[in-house]
mmCIF file of C-alpha atoms in Angstrom:
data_model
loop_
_atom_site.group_PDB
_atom_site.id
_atom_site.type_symbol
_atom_site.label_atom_id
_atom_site.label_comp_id
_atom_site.label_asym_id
_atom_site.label_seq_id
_atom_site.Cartn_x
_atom_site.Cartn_y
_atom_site.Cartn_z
ATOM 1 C CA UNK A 32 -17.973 -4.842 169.031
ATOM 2 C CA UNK A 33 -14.729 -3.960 170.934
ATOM 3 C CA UNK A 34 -15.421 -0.889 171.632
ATOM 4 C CA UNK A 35 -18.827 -0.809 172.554
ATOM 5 C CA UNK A 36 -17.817 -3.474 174.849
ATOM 6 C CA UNK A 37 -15.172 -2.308 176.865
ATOM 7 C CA UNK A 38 -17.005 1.857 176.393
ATOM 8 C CA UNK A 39 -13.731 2.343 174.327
ATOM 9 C CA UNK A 40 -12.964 4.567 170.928
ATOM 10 C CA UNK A 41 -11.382 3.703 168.084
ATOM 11 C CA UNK A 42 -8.423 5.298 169.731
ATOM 12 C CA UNK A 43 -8.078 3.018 172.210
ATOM 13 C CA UNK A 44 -7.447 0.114 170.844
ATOM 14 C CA UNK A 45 -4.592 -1.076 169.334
ATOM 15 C CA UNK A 46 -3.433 -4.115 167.420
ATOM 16 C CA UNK A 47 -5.425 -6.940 166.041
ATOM 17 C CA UNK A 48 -5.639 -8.918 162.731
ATOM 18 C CA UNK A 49 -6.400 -6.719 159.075
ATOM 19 C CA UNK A 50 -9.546 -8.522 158.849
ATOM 20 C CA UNK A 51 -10.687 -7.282 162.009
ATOM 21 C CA UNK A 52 -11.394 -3.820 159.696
ATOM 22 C CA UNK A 53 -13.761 -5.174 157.244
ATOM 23 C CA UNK A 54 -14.955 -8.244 158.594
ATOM 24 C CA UNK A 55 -19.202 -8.090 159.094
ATOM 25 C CA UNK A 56 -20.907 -10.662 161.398
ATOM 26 C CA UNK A 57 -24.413 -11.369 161.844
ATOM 27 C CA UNK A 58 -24.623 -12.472 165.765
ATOM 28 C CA UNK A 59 -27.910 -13.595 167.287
ATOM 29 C CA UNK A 60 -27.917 -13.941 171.175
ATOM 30 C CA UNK A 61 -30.035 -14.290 174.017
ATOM 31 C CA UNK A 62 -29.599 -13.137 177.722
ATOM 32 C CA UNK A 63 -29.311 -15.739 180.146
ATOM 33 C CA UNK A 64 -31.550 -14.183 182.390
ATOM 34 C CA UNK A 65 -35.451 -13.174 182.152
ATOM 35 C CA UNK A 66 -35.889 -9.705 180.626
ATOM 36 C CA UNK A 67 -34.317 -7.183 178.604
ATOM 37 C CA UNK A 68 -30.861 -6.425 179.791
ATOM 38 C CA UNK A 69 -29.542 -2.619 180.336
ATOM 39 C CA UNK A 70 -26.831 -1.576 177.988
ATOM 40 C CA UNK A 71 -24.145 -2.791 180.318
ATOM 41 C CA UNK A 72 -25.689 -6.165 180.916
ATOM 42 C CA UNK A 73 -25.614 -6.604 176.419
ATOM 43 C CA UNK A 74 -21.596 -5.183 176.847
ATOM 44 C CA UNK A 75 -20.864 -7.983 179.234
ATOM 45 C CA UNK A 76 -22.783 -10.316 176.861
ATOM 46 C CA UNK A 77 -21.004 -9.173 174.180
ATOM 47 C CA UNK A 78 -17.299 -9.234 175.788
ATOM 48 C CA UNK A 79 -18.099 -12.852 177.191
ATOM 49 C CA UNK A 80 -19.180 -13.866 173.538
ATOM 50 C CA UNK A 81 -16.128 -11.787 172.285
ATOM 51 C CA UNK A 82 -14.008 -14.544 174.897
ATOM 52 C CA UNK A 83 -15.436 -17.633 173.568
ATOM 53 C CA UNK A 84 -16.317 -17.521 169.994
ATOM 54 C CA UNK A 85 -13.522 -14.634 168.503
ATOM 55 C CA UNK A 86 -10.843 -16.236 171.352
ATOM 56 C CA UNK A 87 -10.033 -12.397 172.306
ATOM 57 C CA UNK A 88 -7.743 -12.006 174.443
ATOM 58 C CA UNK A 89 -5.707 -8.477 175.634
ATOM 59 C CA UNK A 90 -3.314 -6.564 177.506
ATOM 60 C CA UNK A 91 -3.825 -2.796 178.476
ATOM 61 C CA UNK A 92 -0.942 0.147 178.426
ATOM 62 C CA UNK A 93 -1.329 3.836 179.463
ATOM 63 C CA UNK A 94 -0.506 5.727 176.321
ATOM 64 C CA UNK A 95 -0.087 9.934 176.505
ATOM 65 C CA UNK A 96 -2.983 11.640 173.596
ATOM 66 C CA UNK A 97 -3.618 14.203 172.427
ATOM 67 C CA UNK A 98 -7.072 14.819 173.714
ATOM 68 C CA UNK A 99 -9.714 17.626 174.465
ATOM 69 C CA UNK A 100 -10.420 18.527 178.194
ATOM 70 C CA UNK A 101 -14.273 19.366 178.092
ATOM 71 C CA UNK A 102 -13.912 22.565 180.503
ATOM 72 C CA UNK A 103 -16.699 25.190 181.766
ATOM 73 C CA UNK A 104 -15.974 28.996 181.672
ATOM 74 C CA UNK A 105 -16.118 30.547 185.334
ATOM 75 C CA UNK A 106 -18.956 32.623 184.287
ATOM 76 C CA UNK A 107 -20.759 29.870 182.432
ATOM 77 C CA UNK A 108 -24.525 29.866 182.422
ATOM 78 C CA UNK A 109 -26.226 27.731 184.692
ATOM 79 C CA UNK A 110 -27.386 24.174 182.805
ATOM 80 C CA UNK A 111 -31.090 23.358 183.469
ATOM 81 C CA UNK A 112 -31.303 20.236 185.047
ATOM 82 C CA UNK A 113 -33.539 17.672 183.333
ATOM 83 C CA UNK A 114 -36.838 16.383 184.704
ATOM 84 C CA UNK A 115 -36.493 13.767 186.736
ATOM 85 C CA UNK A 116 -38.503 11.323 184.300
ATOM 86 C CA UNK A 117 -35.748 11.918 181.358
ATOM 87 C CA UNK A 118 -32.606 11.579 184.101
ATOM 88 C CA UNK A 119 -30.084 9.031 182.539
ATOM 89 C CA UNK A 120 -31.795 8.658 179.169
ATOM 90 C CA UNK A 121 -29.016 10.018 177.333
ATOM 91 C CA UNK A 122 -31.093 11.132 174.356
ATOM 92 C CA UNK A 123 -29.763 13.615 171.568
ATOM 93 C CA UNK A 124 -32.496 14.752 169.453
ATOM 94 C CA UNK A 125 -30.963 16.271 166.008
ATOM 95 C CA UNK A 126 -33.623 18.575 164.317
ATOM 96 C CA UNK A 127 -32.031 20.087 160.554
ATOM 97 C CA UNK A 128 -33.442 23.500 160.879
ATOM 98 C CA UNK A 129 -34.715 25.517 157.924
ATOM 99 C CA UNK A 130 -31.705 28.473 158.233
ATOM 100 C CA UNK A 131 -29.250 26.111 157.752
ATOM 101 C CA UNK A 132 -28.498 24.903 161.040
ATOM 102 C CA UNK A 133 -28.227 21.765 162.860
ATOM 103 C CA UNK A 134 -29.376 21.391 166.146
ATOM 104 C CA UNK A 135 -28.874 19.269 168.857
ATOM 105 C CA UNK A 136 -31.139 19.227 171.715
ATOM 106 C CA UNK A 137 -29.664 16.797 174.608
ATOM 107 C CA UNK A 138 -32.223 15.667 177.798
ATOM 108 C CA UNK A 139 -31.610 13.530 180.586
ATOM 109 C CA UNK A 140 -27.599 14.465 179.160
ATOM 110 C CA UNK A 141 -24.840 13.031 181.928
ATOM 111 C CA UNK A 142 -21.697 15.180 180.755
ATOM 112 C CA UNK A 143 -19.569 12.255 180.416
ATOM 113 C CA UNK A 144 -21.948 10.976 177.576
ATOM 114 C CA UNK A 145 -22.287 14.358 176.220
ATOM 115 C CA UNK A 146 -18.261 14.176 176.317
ATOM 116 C CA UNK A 147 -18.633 10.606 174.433
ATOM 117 C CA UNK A 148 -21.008 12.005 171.883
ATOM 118 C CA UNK A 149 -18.926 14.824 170.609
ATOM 119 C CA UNK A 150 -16.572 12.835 169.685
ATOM 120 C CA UNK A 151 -18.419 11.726 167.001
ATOM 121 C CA UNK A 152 -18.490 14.956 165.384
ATOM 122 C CA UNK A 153 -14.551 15.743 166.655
ATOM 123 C CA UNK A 154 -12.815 12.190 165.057
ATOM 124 C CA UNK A 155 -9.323 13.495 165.694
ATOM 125 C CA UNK A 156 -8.930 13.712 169.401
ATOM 126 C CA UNK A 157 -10.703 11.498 172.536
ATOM 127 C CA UNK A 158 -12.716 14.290 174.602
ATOM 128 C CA UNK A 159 -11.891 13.942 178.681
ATOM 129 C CA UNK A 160 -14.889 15.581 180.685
ATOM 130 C CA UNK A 161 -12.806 18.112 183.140
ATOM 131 C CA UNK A 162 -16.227 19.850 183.753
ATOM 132 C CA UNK A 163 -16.942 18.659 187.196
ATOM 133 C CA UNK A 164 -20.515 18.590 186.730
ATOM 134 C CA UNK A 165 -22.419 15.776 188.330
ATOM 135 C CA UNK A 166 -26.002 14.813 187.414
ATOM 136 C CA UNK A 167 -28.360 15.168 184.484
ATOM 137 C CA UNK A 168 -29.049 18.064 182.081
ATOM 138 C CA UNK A 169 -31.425 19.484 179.253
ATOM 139 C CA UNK A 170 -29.614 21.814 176.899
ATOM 140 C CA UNK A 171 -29.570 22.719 173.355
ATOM 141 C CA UNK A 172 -26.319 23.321 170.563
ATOM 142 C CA UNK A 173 -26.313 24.519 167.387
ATOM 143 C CA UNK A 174 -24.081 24.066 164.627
ATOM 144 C CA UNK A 175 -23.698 25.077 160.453
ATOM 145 C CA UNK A 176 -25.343 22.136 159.116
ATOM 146 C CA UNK A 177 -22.384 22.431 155.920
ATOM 147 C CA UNK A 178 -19.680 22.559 158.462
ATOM 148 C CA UNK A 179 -21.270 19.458 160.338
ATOM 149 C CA UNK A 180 -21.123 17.981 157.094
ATOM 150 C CA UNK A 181 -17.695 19.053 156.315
ATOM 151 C CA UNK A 182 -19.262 20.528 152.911
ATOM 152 C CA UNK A 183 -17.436 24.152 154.271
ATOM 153 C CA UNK A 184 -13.829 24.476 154.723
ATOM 154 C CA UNK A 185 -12.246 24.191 158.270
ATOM 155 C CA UNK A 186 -12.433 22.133 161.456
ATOM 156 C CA UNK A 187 -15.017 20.326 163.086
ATOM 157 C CA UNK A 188 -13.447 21.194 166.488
ATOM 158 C CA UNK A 189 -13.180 24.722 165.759
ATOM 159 C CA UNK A 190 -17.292 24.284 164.451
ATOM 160 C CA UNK A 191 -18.135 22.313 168.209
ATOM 161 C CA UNK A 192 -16.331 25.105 169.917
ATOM 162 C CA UNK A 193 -18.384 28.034 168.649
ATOM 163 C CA UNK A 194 -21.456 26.111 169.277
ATOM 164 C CA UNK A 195 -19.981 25.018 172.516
ATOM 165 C CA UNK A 196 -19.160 28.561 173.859
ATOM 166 C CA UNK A 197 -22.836 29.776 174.631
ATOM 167 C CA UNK A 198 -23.325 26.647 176.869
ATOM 168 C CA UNK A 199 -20.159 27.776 178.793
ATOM 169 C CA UNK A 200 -18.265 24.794 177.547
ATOM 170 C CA UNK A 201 -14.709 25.079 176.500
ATOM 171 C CA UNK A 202 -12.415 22.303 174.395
ATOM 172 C CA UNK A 203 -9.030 22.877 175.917
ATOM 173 C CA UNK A 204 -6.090 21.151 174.118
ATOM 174 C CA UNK A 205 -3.601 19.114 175.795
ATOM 175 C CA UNK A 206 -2.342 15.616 176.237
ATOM 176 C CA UNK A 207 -3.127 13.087 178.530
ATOM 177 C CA UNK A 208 -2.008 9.415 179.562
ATOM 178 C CA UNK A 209 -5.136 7.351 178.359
ATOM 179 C CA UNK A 210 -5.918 3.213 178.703
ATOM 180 C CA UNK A 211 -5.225 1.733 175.582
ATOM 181 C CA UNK A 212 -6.267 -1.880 174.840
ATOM 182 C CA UNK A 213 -3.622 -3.810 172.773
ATOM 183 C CA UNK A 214 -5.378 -6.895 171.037
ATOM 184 C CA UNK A 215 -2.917 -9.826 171.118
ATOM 185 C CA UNK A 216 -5.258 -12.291 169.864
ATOM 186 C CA UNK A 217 -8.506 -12.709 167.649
ATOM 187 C CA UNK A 218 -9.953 -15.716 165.534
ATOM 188 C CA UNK A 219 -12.516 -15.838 163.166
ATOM 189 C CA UNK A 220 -15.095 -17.669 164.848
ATOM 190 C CA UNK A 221 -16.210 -20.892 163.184
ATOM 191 C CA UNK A 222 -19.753 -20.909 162.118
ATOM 192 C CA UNK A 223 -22.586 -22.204 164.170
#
């Protein structure tokens, strides 16, 4: 709930009781407003509900990472743009193809997002769009289904870059100073 709060990873926070790890809660809200709220009116739901019934409360510190830069190669392809209907949908559309082979088609993709959703096939490092590319894009990746699955020796980075590289996208290691959100306090809530 933290981090899909605060648009954090696991990386980026810090601190915190043990139960906060395997603790499950059911939580049933409503919006105090008419309609259905956009994904950042539910995070500042959930943060204001994270105030009052867990008693959260935090401090942030700039911490140097290891991290990916998400980079393009000077004679990258051009990305399509997306049609205009499908800008800012931020869909990912994973197809197991017959040969073995994953793929990910992406429309309405911002690069920042794309940036956010390769990390969940890259666990080890937080990926930093350096790209530079503004705006909303339709493109397609492909990866070894086994080596998504980790059912193949070697690394998942090394398996993103090679489906990376026709795209034009590089993963550049380095380290960076990154916000990290220390938890200083969290209750259990008490029940309803």
């Amino acid at each position: 709930m933290i981090e899909f709060s605060y648009k954090l990873s696991d990386r980026q926070v810090s601190g915190g009781p043990s139960w906060m790890a395997d603790t499950k809660f059911d939580i049933t809200a409503r919006p105090d407003t008419e309609g259905l709220p956009s994904v950042d009116q539910y995070r500042l739901m959930l943060r204001k509900l994270l105030t009052s019934r867990f008693q959260l409360q935090t401090h942030t510190v700039q911490q140097t990472l290891p991290v990916y830069a998400l980079t393009r190669d000077d004679n990258a392809p051009k990305l399509p743009h997306s049609e205009p209907e499908f800008d800012g949908k931020n869909q990912c559309y994973v197809i197991n193809l017959p040969d073995g082979q994953t793929e990910f088609h992406c429309v309405g993709m911002a690069i920042p997002f794309f940036a956010d959703f390769l990390m969940r096939l890259i666990t080890d490092r937080q990926i930093v769009d350096e790209t530079g590319l503004a705006g909303y894009f339709e493109f397609t990746m492909r990866m070894s289904t086994s080596e998504l699955n980790g059912d193949q020796p070697g690394d998942s980075a090394d398996a993103c870059r090679r489906a990376l590289q026709p795209l034009g996208f590089k993963l550049v290691p380095k380290r960076e100073p990154l916000d990290v959100m220390v938890i200083d306090h969290l209750e259990k809530p008490s029940p309803n």
